[in-house]
Short mmCIF file of C-alpha atoms in Angstrom, two decimals:
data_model
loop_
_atom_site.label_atom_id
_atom_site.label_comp_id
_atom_site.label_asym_id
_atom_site.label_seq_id
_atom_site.Cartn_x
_atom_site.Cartn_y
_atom_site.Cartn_z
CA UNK M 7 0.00 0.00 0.00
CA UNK M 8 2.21 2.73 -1.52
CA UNK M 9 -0.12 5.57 0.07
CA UNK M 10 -0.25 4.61 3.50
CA UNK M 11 3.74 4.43 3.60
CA UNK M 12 4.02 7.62 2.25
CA UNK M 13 1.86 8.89 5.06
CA UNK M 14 3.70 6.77 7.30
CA UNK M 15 7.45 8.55 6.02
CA UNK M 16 5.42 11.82 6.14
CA UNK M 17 4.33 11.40 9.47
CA UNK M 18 7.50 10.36 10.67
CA UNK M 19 9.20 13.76 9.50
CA UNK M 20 6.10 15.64 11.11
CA UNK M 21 6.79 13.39 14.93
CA UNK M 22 10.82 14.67 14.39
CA UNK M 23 9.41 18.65 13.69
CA UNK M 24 7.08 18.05 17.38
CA UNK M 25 10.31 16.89 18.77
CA UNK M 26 12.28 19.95 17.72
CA UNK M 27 9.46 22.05 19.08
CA UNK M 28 8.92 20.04 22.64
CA UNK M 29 10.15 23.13 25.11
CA UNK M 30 12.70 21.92 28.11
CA UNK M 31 11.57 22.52 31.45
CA UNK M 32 13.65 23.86 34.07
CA UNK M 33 13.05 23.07 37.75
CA UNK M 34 12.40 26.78 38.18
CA UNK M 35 9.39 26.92 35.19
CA UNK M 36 8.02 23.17 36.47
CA UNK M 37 6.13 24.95 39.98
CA UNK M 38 4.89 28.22 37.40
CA UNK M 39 4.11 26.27 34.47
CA UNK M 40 1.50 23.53 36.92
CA UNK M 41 0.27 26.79 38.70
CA UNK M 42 -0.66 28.24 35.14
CA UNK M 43 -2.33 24.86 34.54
CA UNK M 44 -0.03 24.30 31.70
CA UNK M 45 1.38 20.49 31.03
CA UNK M 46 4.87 20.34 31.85
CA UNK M 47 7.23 17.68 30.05
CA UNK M 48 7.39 14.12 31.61
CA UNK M 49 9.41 12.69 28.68
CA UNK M 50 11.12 14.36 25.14
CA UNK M 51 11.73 11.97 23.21
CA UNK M 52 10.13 8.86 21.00
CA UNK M 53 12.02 5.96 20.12
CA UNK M 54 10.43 4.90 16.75
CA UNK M 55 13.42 2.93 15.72
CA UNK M 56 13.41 -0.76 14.70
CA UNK M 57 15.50 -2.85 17.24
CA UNK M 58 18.32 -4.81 15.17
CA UNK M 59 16.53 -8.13 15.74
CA UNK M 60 12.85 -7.69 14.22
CA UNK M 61 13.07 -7.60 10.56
CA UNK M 62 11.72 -4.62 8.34
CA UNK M 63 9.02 -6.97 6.77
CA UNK M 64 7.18 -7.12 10.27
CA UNK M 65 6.15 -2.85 8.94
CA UNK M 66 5.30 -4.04 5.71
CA UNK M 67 2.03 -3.58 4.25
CA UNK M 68 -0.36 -1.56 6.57
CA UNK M 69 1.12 -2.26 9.78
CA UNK M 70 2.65 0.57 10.66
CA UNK M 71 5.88 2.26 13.10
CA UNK M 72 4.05 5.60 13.89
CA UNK M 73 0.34 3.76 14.16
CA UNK M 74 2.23 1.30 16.68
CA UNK M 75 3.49 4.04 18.52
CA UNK M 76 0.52 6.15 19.00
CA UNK M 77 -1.37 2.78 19.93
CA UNK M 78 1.27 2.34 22.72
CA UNK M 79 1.42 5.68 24.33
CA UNK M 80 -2.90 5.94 23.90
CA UNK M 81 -2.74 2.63 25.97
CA UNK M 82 -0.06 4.28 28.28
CA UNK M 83 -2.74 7.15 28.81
CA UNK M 84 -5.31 4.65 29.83
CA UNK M 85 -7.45 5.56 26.41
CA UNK M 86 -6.91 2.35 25.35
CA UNK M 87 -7.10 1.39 21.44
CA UNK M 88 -7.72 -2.17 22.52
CA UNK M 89 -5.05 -4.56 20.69
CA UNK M 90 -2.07 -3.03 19.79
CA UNK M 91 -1.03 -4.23 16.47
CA UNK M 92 0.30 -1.39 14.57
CA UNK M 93 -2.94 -0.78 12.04
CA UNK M 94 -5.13 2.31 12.47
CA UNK M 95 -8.58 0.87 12.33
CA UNK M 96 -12.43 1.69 14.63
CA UNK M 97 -10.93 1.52 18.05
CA UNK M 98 -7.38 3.14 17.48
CA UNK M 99 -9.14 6.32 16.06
CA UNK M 100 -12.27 5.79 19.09
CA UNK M 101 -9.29 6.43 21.49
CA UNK M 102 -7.73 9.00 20.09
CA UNK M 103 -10.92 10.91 19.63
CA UNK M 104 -11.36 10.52 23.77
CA UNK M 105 -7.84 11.47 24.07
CA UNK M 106 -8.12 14.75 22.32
CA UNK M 107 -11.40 15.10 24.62
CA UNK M 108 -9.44 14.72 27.57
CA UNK M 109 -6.38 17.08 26.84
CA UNK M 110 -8.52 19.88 25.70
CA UNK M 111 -7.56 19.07 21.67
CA UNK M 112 -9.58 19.70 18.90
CA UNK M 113 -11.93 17.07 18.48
CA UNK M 114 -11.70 16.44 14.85
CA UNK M 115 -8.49 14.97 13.49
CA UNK M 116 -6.61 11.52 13.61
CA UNK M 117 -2.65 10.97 13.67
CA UNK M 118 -1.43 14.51 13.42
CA UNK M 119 1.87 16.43 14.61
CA UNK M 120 -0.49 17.79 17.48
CA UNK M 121 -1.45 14.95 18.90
CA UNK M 122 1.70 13.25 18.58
CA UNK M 123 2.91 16.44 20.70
CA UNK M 124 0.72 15.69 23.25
CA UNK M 125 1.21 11.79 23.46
CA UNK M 126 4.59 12.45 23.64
CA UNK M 127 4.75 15.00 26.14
CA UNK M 128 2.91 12.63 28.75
CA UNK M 129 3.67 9.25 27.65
CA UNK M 130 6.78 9.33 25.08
CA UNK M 131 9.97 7.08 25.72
CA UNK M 132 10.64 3.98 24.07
CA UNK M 133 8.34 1.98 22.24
CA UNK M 134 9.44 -1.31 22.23
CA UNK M 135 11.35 -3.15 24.85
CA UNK M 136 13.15 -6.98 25.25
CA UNK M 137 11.53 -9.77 27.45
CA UNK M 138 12.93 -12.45 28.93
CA UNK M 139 10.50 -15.28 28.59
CA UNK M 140 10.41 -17.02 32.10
CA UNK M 141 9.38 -20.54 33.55
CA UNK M 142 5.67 -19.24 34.63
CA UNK M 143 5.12 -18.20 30.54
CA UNK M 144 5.84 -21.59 29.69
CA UNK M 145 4.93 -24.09 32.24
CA UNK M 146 0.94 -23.75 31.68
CA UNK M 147 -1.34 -25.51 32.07
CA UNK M 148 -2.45 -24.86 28.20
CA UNK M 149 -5.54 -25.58 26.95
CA UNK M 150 -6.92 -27.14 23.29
CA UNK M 151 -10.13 -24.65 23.67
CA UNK M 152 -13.36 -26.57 21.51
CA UNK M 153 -15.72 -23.83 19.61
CA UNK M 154 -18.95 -25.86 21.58
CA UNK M 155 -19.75 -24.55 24.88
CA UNK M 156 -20.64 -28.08 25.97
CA UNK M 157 -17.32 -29.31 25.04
CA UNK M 158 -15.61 -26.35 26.66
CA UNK M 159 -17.44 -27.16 29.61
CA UNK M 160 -16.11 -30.70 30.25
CA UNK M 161 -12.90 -28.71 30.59
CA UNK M 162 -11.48 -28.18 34.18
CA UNK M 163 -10.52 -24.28 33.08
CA UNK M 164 -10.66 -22.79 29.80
CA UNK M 165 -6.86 -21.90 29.89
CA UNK M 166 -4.80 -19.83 27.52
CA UNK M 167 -4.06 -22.36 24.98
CA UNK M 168 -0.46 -21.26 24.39
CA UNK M 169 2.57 -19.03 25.86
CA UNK M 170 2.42 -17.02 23.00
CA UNK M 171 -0.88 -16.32 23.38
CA UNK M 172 -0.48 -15.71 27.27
CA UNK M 173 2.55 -13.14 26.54
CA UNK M 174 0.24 -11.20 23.57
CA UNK M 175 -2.60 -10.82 26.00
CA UNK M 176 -0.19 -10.06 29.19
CA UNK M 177 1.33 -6.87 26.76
CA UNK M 178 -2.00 -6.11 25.33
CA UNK M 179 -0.98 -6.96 21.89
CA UNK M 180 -2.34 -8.74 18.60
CA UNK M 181 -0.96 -12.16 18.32
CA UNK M 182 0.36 -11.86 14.55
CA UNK M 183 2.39 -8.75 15.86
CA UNK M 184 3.98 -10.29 18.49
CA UNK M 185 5.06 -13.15 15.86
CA UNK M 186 5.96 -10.70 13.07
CA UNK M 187 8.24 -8.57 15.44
CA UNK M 188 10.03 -11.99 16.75
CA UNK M 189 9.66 -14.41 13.44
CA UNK M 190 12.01 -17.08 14.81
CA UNK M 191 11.70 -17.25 18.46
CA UNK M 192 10.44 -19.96 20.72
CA UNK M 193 7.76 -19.00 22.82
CA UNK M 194 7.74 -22.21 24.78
CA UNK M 195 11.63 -21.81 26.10
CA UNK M 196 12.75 -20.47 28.95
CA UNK M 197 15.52 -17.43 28.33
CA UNK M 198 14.54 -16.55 25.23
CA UNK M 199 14.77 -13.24 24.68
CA UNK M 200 12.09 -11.40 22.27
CA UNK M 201 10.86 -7.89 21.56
CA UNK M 202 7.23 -5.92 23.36
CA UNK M 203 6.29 -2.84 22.95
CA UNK M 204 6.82 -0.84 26.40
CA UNK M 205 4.16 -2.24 28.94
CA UNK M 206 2.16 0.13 31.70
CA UNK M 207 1.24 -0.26 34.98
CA UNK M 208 -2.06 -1.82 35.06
CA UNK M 209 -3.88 0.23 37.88
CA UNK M 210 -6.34 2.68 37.43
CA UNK M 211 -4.84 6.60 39.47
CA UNK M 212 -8.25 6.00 42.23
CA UNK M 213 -11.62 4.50 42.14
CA UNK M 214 -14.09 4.52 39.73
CA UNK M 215 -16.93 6.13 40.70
CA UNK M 216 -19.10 6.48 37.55
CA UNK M 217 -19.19 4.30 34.39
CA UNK M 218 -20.50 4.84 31.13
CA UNK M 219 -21.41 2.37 28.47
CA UNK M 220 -22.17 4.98 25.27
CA UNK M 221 -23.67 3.10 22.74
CA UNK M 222 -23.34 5.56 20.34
CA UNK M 223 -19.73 4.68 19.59
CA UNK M 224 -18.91 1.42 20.98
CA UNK M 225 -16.96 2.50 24.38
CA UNK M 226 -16.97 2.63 27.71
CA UNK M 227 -15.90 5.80 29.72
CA UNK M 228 -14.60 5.03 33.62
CA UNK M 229 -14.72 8.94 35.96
CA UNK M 230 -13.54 9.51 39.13
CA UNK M 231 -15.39 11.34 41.92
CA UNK M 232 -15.02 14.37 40.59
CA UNK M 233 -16.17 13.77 37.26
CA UNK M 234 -12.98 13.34 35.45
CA UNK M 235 -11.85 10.87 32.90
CA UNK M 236 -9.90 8.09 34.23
CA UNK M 237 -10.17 5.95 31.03
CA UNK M 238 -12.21 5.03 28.43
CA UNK M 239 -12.36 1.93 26.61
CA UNK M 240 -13.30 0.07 23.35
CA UNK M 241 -16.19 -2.23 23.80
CA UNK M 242 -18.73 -4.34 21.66
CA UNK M 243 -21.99 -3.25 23.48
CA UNK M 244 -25.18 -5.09 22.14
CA UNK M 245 -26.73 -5.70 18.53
CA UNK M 246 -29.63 -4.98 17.43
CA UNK M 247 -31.04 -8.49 18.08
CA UNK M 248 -29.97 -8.42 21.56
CA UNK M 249 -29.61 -4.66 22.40
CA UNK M 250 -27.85 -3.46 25.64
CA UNK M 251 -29.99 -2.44 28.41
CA UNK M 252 -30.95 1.22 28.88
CA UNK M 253 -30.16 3.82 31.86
CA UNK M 254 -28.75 3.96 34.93
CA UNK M 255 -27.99 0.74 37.16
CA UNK M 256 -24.89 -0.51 39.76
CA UNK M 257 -22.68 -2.55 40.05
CA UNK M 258 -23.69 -5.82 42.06
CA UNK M 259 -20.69 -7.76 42.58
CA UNK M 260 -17.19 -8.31 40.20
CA UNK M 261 -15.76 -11.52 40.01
CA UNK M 262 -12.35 -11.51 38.70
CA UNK M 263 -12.08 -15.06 37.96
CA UNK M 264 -15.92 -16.06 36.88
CA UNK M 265 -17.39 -19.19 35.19
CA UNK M 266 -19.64 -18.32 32.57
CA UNK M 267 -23.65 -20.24 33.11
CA UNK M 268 -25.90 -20.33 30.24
CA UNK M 269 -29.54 -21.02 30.85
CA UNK M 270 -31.11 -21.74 27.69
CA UNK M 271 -34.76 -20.63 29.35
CA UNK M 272 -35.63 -17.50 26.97
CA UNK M 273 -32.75 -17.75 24.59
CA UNK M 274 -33.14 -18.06 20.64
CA UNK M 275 -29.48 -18.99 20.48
CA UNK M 276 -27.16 -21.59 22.63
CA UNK M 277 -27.59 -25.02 22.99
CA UNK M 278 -30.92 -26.40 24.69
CA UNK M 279 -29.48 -27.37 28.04
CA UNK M 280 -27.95 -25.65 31.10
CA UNK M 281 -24.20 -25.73 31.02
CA UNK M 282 -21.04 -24.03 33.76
CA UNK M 283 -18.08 -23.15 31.53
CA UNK M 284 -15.64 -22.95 33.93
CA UNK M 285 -13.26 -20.10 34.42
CA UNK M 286 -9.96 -18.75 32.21
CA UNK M 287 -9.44 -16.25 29.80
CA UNK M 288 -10.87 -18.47 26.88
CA UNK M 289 -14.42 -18.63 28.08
CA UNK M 290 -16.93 -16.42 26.80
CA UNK M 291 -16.67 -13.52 29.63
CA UNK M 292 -13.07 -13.82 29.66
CA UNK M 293 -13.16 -14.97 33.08
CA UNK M 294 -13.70 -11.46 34.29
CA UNK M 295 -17.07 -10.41 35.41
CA UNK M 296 -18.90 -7.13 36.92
CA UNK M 297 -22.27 -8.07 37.58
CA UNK M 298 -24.95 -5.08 36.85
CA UNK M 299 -28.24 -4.60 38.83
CA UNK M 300 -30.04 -5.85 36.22
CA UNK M 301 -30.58 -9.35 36.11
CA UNK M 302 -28.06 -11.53 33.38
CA UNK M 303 -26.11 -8.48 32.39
CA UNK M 304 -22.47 -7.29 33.18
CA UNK M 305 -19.63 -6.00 31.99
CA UNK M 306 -16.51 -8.95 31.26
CA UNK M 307 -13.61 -9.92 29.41
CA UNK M 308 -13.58 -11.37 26.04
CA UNK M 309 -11.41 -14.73 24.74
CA UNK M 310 -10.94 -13.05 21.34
CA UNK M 311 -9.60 -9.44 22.11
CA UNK M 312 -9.01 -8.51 18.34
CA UNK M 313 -13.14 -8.31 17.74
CA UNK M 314 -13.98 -6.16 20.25
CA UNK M 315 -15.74 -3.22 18.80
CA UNK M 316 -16.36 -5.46 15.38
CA UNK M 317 -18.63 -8.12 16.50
CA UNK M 318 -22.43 -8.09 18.06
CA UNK M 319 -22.97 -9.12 22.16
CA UNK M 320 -26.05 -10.82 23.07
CA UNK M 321 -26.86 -7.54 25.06
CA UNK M 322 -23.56 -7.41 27.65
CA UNK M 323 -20.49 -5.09 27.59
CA UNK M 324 -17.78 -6.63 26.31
CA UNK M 325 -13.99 -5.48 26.79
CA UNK M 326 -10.61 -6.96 26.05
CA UNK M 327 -9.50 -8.68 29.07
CA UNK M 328 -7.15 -6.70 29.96
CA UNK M 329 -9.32 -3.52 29.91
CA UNK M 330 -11.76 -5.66 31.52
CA UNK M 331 -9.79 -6.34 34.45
CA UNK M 332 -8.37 -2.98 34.99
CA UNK M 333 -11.96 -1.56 35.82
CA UNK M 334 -13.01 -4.79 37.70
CA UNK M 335 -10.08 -4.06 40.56
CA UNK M 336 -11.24 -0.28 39.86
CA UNK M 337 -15.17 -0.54 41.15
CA UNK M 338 -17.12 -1.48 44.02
CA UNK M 339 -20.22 -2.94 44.79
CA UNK M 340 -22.72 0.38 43.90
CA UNK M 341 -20.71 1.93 41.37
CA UNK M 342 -22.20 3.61 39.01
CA UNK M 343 -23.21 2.50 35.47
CA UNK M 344 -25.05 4.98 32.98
CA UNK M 345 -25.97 3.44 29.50
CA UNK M 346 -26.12 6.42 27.02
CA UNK M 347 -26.34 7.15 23.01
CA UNK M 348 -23.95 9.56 23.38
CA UNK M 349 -21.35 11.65 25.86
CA UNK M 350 -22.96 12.13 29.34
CA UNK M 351 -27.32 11.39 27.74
CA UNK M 352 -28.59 8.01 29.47
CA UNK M 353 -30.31 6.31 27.10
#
């Protein structure tokens, strides 16, 4: 795709001009500049180098360096773009549309030299990073996961069903990245070194104390006491054959490492009996749940991360897991939860 590399060069040239234009900060300017409510530098640089040992075919085609980069400093600043894989796509450009909400940017815009600015003012350093792979990646238990639920629930946990796939999810990234960027290592030994993008701490700043589900463009939107952003999130919410409840409700309980029961009473879809899938990432909440007053509905994890925001939900609020989790150990039993068509309407 000739085009989107020439946007990619371009781009690059346009992060190197924010760069040049990125003011130091002197201890004496750091107290006046936070008085003044201006954002003072936390890091000046961006690292959008290759490291030596991931080959230049793993940016071929539309995978992209400076797409990568604003996916991993968005996830840094808790706006999360869901998978990081290094292709602009529904949820890359949801989160940097509630990015530029939060930092007072124009709304309008996508990958631009002022948004870069501001990424890289509160989040930049280096991109990738090098991982050791250790004994708890590989020893498992791994799981073959079946596609039928009744199958899956003969299982004794629906288990990651490789270290590969454990490591993508533990670094929030898309599977066929994490292979393109290390082509020839072993994911299954111990010491072998392989190449992440730079990982965050996983903890929300304080509690959550209001959540909202906006229908209107797929996300979920986590505020503190005081009404200000603490994250927002990609999320499949509904179809129109099972649509997401409406208005306000709380949370009831979170369960952080749930089975998932289906009762077929009611249902037009599942099989005909009553089945307990029991818990793990690969069953269909994830294994993360955070039950809602409303009776069968919650907000949980997902076992296939790279279709959130693509796919329908039988009416429930679906998140990577990793998103997932971060709000779970975020709430508390009466949170909050306001389903709305758009920015701060219930619906």
């Amino acid at each position: 795709m000739p085009g989107f590399l020439l946007i990619d060069r371009i781009l690059v040239v346009l992060i190197a001009t924010a760069l040049l234009c990125v003011p130091s900060v002197s201890p004496a300017q750091s107290t006046t500049d936070a008085e003044a409510g201006i954002e003072t530098t936390q890091s000046e640089s961006l690292d959008l180098k290759i490291p030596p040992s991931v080959p230049e075919t793993a940016f071929s085609g539309a995978r992209s360096r400076v797409v990568l980069a604003a996916q991993v400093m968005l996830d840094r600043s808790r706006h999360s773009p869901g998978v990081i894989d290094g292709l602009m796509g529904g949820n890359t450009m949801r989160a940097i549309q509630h990015f530029r909400r939060a930092r007072g940017l124009p709304a309008e815009g996508s990958i631009d030299p002022q948004l870069m600015r501001s990424l890289i003012n509160s989040q930049g350093g280096e991109i990738f990073q090098t991982y050791t792979i250790t004994r708890d990646d590989v020893d498992g238990p791994f799981f073959r996961v079946p596609d039928a639920m009744s199958a899956m629930a003969a299982l004794e946990r629906v288990g990651w069903t490789s270290p590969q796939e454990l490591i993508a999810d533990r670094f929030h990234m898309d599977q066929d990245l994490l292979r393109a960027l290390n082509p020839e290592a072993d994911f299954s030994r111990v010491g072998t070194r392989i190449t992440i993008v730079a990982h965050r701490e996983e903890t929300l700043p304080s509690q959550v104390a209001r959540i909202e589900v906006r229908k209107s463009d797929n996300s979920v939107v986590a505020f503190d006491e005081r009404g200000n952003i603490l994250a927002s999130y990609p999320a499949t919410v509904g179809s129109a054959q099972f649509p997401s409840p409406s208005g306000s409700m709380e949370v009831v309980a979170v369960a952080p490492d749930a089975n998932y029961t289906f009762d077929p009473s009611g249902r037009e879809w599942g099989p005909d009996e009553t089945l307990i899938v029991p818990p793990g990432p690969n069953n269909p909440v994830g294994g993360i749940w955070i039950d809602l007053s409303k009776p069968g509905y919650g907000i949980h994890g997902s076992p296939d991360p790279q279709l959130i925001g693509k796919t329908a939900s039988h009416g429930c609020v679906r998140l990577t897991n990793w998103d997932a989790k971060e709000l779970a150990d975020a709430v508390r039993q009466g949170t909050r939860v306001v389903f709305a068509n758009q920015a701060g309407g219930a619906s």
